[in-house]
């Protein structure tokens, strides 16, 4: 399993959790407003696509492993984090209060990641063979490729909602990101 293409879903998501932790550190430690904005945009994008993919792939599989209570709790945490992320997404990184709100989001997201790693990942590992876990990793990468790049807390957190509304939101988000990149 050394090849990235053969990575299982649990390894993939743990790696993403590490990247998210690092991006929170990078945003908080950025030396200029410009670099802080670039890093926050990267963090926002990663959080948005990561959560969408989990909602579409891993949470339904955890439910199949009698993980309804775990998934319900995770979805509540994700909704709260999306609300916070949407609030931050509407702010400039130099706005008063941005750093405090980022710290609150960081705490919530890192607690959520730990919750997944301690409760959901063992369900996935015990109820799926290695091939299934590798296929789920491919499904996560596919979902991330078409996922919205901004939080949409009012859209919901279900597989059905993400499948129905995600591609539309993704096109809008990716167009907005491209326009912002061109206009600066």
mmCIF file of C-alpha atoms in Angstrom:
data_model
loop_
_atom_site.group_PDB
_atom_site.id
_atom_site.type_symbol
_atom_site.label_atom_id
_atom_site.label_comp_id
_atom_site.label_asym_id
_atom_site.label_seq_id
_atom_site.Cartn_x
_atom_site.Cartn_y
_atom_site.Cartn_z
ATOM 1 C CA UNK A 1 0.000 0.000 0.000
ATOM 2 C CA UNK A 2 2.881 2.369 -0.586
ATOM 3 C CA UNK A 3 1.495 3.645 -3.874
ATOM 4 C CA UNK A 4 -0.846 6.619 -3.425
ATOM 5 C CA UNK A 5 -3.287 5.124 -5.918
ATOM 6 C CA UNK A 6 -3.650 2.057 -3.681
ATOM 7 C CA UNK A 7 -4.097 3.981 -0.435
ATOM 8 C CA UNK A 8 -7.115 2.941 1.593
ATOM 9 C CA UNK A 9 -9.777 5.436 2.580
ATOM 10 C CA UNK A 10 -8.711 5.558 6.217
ATOM 11 C CA UNK A 11 -5.101 6.396 5.321
ATOM 12 C CA UNK A 12 -6.287 8.961 2.779
ATOM 13 C CA UNK A 13 -8.559 10.702 5.281
ATOM 14 C CA UNK A 14 -5.951 10.600 8.065
ATOM 15 C CA UNK A 15 -3.467 12.244 5.674
ATOM 16 C CA UNK A 16 -6.048 14.908 4.876
ATOM 17 C CA UNK A 17 -6.672 15.487 8.584
ATOM 18 C CA UNK A 18 -2.904 16.062 8.977
ATOM 19 C CA UNK A 19 -2.947 18.491 6.057
ATOM 20 C CA UNK A 20 -5.894 20.342 7.606
ATOM 21 C CA UNK A 21 -4.030 20.608 10.946
ATOM 22 C CA UNK A 22 -1.008 21.986 9.103
ATOM 23 C CA UNK A 23 -3.073 24.503 7.153
ATOM 24 C CA UNK A 24 -4.647 25.833 10.345
ATOM 25 C CA UNK A 25 -1.102 26.378 11.659
ATOM 26 C CA UNK A 26 -0.026 27.974 8.375
ATOM 27 C CA UNK A 27 -2.998 30.372 8.264
ATOM 28 C CA UNK A 28 -2.470 31.401 11.887
ATOM 29 C CA UNK A 29 1.259 31.932 11.337
ATOM 30 C CA UNK A 30 1.073 33.703 7.970
ATOM 31 C CA UNK A 31 3.286 36.785 7.843
ATOM 32 C CA UNK A 32 1.285 38.798 5.303
ATOM 33 C CA UNK A 33 -2.410 39.365 4.629
ATOM 34 C CA UNK A 34 -1.942 38.075 1.088
ATOM 35 C CA UNK A 35 -0.341 34.806 2.161
ATOM 36 C CA UNK A 36 -2.924 34.405 4.932
ATOM 37 C CA UNK A 37 -5.729 34.772 2.367
ATOM 38 C CA UNK A 38 -4.144 32.250 -0.019
ATOM 39 C CA UNK A 39 -3.658 29.759 2.816
ATOM 40 C CA UNK A 40 -7.167 30.288 4.161
ATOM 41 C CA UNK A 41 -8.608 29.762 0.666
ATOM 42 C CA UNK A 42 -6.687 26.470 0.453
ATOM 43 C CA UNK A 43 -7.946 25.431 3.901
ATOM 44 C CA UNK A 44 -11.535 26.399 3.063
ATOM 45 C CA UNK A 45 -11.412 24.453 -0.179
ATOM 46 C CA UNK A 46 -9.921 21.354 1.470
ATOM 47 C CA UNK A 47 -12.476 21.414 4.285
ATOM 48 C CA UNK A 48 -15.387 21.829 1.859
ATOM 49 C CA UNK A 49 -14.400 19.010 -0.488
ATOM 50 C CA UNK A 50 -13.255 16.733 2.350
ATOM 51 C CA UNK A 51 -16.552 16.947 4.235
ATOM 52 C CA UNK A 52 -18.630 16.523 1.083
ATOM 53 C CA UNK A 53 -16.700 13.368 0.165
ATOM 54 C CA UNK A 54 -17.110 11.942 3.658
ATOM 55 C CA UNK A 55 -20.844 12.647 3.552
ATOM 56 C CA UNK A 56 -21.111 10.869 0.214
ATOM 57 C CA UNK A 57 -18.780 7.905 0.815
ATOM 58 C CA UNK A 58 -17.665 7.083 4.334
ATOM 59 C CA UNK A 59 -20.677 8.107 6.402
ATOM 60 C CA UNK A 60 -23.109 5.897 4.461
ATOM 61 C CA UNK A 61 -20.670 2.975 4.798
ATOM 62 C CA UNK A 62 -20.359 3.585 8.544
ATOM 63 C CA UNK A 63 -24.163 3.549 8.809
ATOM 64 C CA UNK A 64 -24.107 0.118 7.151
ATOM 65 C CA UNK A 65 -21.817 -1.026 9.998
ATOM 66 C CA UNK A 66 -24.397 -0.071 12.653
ATOM 67 C CA UNK A 67 -22.817 3.347 13.037
ATOM 68 C CA UNK A 68 -25.970 5.465 12.923
ATOM 69 C CA UNK A 69 -25.316 7.176 16.259
ATOM 70 C CA UNK A 70 -21.696 7.908 15.318
ATOM 71 C CA UNK A 71 -22.655 9.295 11.911
ATOM 72 C CA UNK A 72 -25.506 11.393 13.332
ATOM 73 C CA UNK A 73 -23.058 12.955 15.777
ATOM 74 C CA UNK A 74 -20.482 13.552 13.030
ATOM 75 C CA UNK A 75 -23.072 15.182 10.775
ATOM 76 C CA UNK A 76 -24.097 17.556 13.571
ATOM 77 C CA UNK A 77 -20.441 18.505 14.058
ATOM 78 C CA UNK A 78 -19.981 18.982 10.310
ATOM 79 C CA UNK A 79 -23.019 21.229 10.078
ATOM 80 C CA UNK A 80 -21.715 23.413 12.905
ATOM 81 C CA UNK A 81 -18.277 23.597 11.260
ATOM 82 C CA UNK A 82 -19.829 24.491 7.881
ATOM 83 C CA UNK A 83 -21.721 27.346 9.526
ATOM 84 C CA UNK A 84 -18.482 28.657 11.067
ATOM 85 C CA UNK A 85 -16.558 28.188 7.813
ATOM 86 C CA UNK A 86 -19.266 29.989 5.831
ATOM 87 C CA UNK A 87 -19.058 32.888 8.286
ATOM 88 C CA UNK A 88 -15.269 33.054 7.862
ATOM 89 C CA UNK A 89 -15.592 32.701 4.079
ATOM 90 C CA UNK A 90 -17.604 35.923 4.079
ATOM 91 C CA UNK A 91 -14.872 37.823 5.927
ATOM 92 C CA UNK A 92 -11.558 39.280 4.894
ATOM 93 C CA UNK A 93 -8.668 37.634 6.742
ATOM 94 C CA UNK A 94 -7.686 41.069 8.094
ATOM 95 C CA UNK A 95 -11.142 41.710 9.601
ATOM 96 C CA UNK A 96 -11.380 42.143 13.349
ATOM 97 C CA UNK A 97 -12.566 38.876 14.805
ATOM 98 C CA UNK A 98 -11.292 36.674 11.971
ATOM 99 C CA UNK A 99 -8.509 35.125 14.040
ATOM 100 C CA UNK A 100 -10.806 34.400 17.003
ATOM 101 C CA UNK A 101 -13.379 32.774 14.718
ATOM 102 C CA UNK A 102 -10.632 30.798 12.993
ATOM 103 C CA UNK A 103 -9.444 29.528 16.391
ATOM 104 C CA UNK A 104 -12.993 28.424 17.233
ATOM 105 C CA UNK A 105 -13.305 26.653 13.881
ATOM 106 C CA UNK A 106 -9.925 25.013 14.386
ATOM 107 C CA UNK A 107 -10.974 23.612 17.748
ATOM 108 C CA UNK A 108 -14.237 22.257 16.326
ATOM 109 C CA UNK A 109 -12.636 20.755 13.205
ATOM 110 C CA UNK A 110 -9.794 19.079 15.072
ATOM 111 C CA UNK A 111 -12.202 17.616 17.652
ATOM 112 C CA UNK A 112 -14.347 16.387 14.751
ATOM 113 C CA UNK A 113 -11.350 14.771 13.030
ATOM 114 C CA UNK A 114 -10.423 13.016 16.270
ATOM 115 C CA UNK A 115 -14.025 11.820 16.641
ATOM 116 C CA UNK A 116 -13.881 10.336 13.130
ATOM 117 C CA UNK A 117 -10.519 8.693 13.736
ATOM 118 C CA UNK A 118 -11.570 7.166 17.067
ATOM 119 C CA UNK A 119 -15.156 6.168 16.275
ATOM 120 C CA UNK A 120 -15.920 6.070 12.549
ATOM 121 C CA UNK A 121 -12.648 4.749 11.159
ATOM 122 C CA UNK A 122 -12.690 1.622 13.360
ATOM 123 C CA UNK A 123 -16.232 0.893 12.099
ATOM 124 C CA UNK A 124 -15.039 1.199 8.516
ATOM 125 C CA UNK A 125 -11.951 -0.928 9.155
ATOM 126 C CA UNK A 126 -13.888 -3.721 10.900
ATOM 127 C CA UNK A 127 -16.699 -3.917 8.352
ATOM 128 C CA UNK A 128 -14.741 -3.673 5.084
ATOM 129 C CA UNK A 129 -11.906 -5.627 3.540
ATOM 130 C CA UNK A 130 -8.797 -3.911 2.191
ATOM 131 C CA UNK A 131 -10.085 -3.890 -1.382
ATOM 132 C CA UNK A 132 -13.298 -2.153 -0.300
ATOM 133 C CA UNK A 133 -11.311 0.420 1.664
ATOM 134 C CA UNK A 134 -9.169 1.088 -1.416
ATOM 135 C CA UNK A 135 -12.285 1.439 -3.577
ATOM 136 C CA UNK A 136 -13.716 3.886 -1.043
ATOM 137 C CA UNK A 137 -10.520 5.950 -1.336
ATOM 138 C CA UNK A 138 -11.061 6.134 -5.091
ATOM 139 C CA UNK A 139 -14.683 7.132 -4.500
ATOM 140 C CA UNK A 140 -13.581 9.857 -2.063
ATOM 141 C CA UNK A 141 -11.132 11.250 -4.632
ATOM 142 C CA UNK A 142 -13.859 11.198 -7.298
ATOM 143 C CA UNK A 143 -16.331 12.952 -4.985
ATOM 144 C CA UNK A 144 -13.720 15.578 -4.093
ATOM 145 C CA UNK A 145 -13.091 16.265 -7.782
ATOM 146 C CA UNK A 146 -16.682 17.430 -8.224
ATOM 147 C CA UNK A 147 -17.416 18.736 -4.722
ATOM 148 C CA UNK A 148 -18.195 22.377 -3.946
ATOM 149 C CA UNK A 149 -15.165 24.413 -2.888
ATOM 150 C CA UNK A 150 -17.069 26.612 -0.438
ATOM 151 C CA UNK A 151 -19.263 25.585 2.490
ATOM 152 C CA UNK A 152 -23.004 25.322 1.869
ATOM 153 C CA UNK A 153 -24.497 24.654 5.310
ATOM 154 C CA UNK A 154 -28.080 25.204 4.189
ATOM 155 C CA UNK A 155 -27.764 22.439 1.588
ATOM 156 C CA UNK A 156 -27.541 19.725 4.238
ATOM 157 C CA UNK A 157 -25.168 16.866 4.858
ATOM 158 C CA UNK A 158 -26.791 13.828 3.273
ATOM 159 C CA UNK A 159 -25.617 11.655 0.406
ATOM 160 C CA UNK A 160 -28.766 12.535 -1.539
ATOM 161 C CA UNK A 161 -28.407 16.274 -0.994
ATOM 162 C CA UNK A 162 -24.738 16.211 -1.933
ATOM 163 C CA UNK A 163 -25.432 14.145 -5.045
ATOM 164 C CA UNK A 164 -28.297 16.379 -6.166
ATOM 165 C CA UNK A 165 -26.974 19.830 -5.273
ATOM 166 C CA UNK A 166 -23.232 19.288 -5.031
ATOM 167 C CA UNK A 167 -22.425 19.376 -8.754
ATOM 168 C CA UNK A 168 -24.392 22.614 -9.236
ATOM 169 C CA UNK A 169 -22.774 24.256 -6.217
ATOM 170 C CA UNK A 170 -19.400 22.990 -7.403
ATOM 171 C CA UNK A 171 -19.725 24.655 -10.812
ATOM 172 C CA UNK A 172 -20.767 27.924 -9.179
ATOM 173 C CA UNK A 173 -17.954 27.714 -6.598
ATOM 174 C CA UNK A 174 -15.259 26.793 -9.083
ATOM 175 C CA UNK A 175 -16.378 29.565 -11.448
ATOM 176 C CA UNK A 176 -16.316 32.073 -8.579
ATOM 177 C CA UNK A 177 -12.843 30.849 -7.570
ATOM 178 C CA UNK A 178 -11.569 31.229 -11.146
ATOM 179 C CA UNK A 179 -12.987 34.735 -11.502
ATOM 180 C CA UNK A 180 -11.482 35.787 -8.168
ATOM 181 C CA UNK A 181 -8.122 34.357 -9.223
ATOM 182 C CA UNK A 182 -8.169 36.385 -12.438
ATOM 183 C CA UNK A 183 -9.409 39.595 -10.844
ATOM 184 C CA UNK A 184 -7.221 39.272 -7.780
#
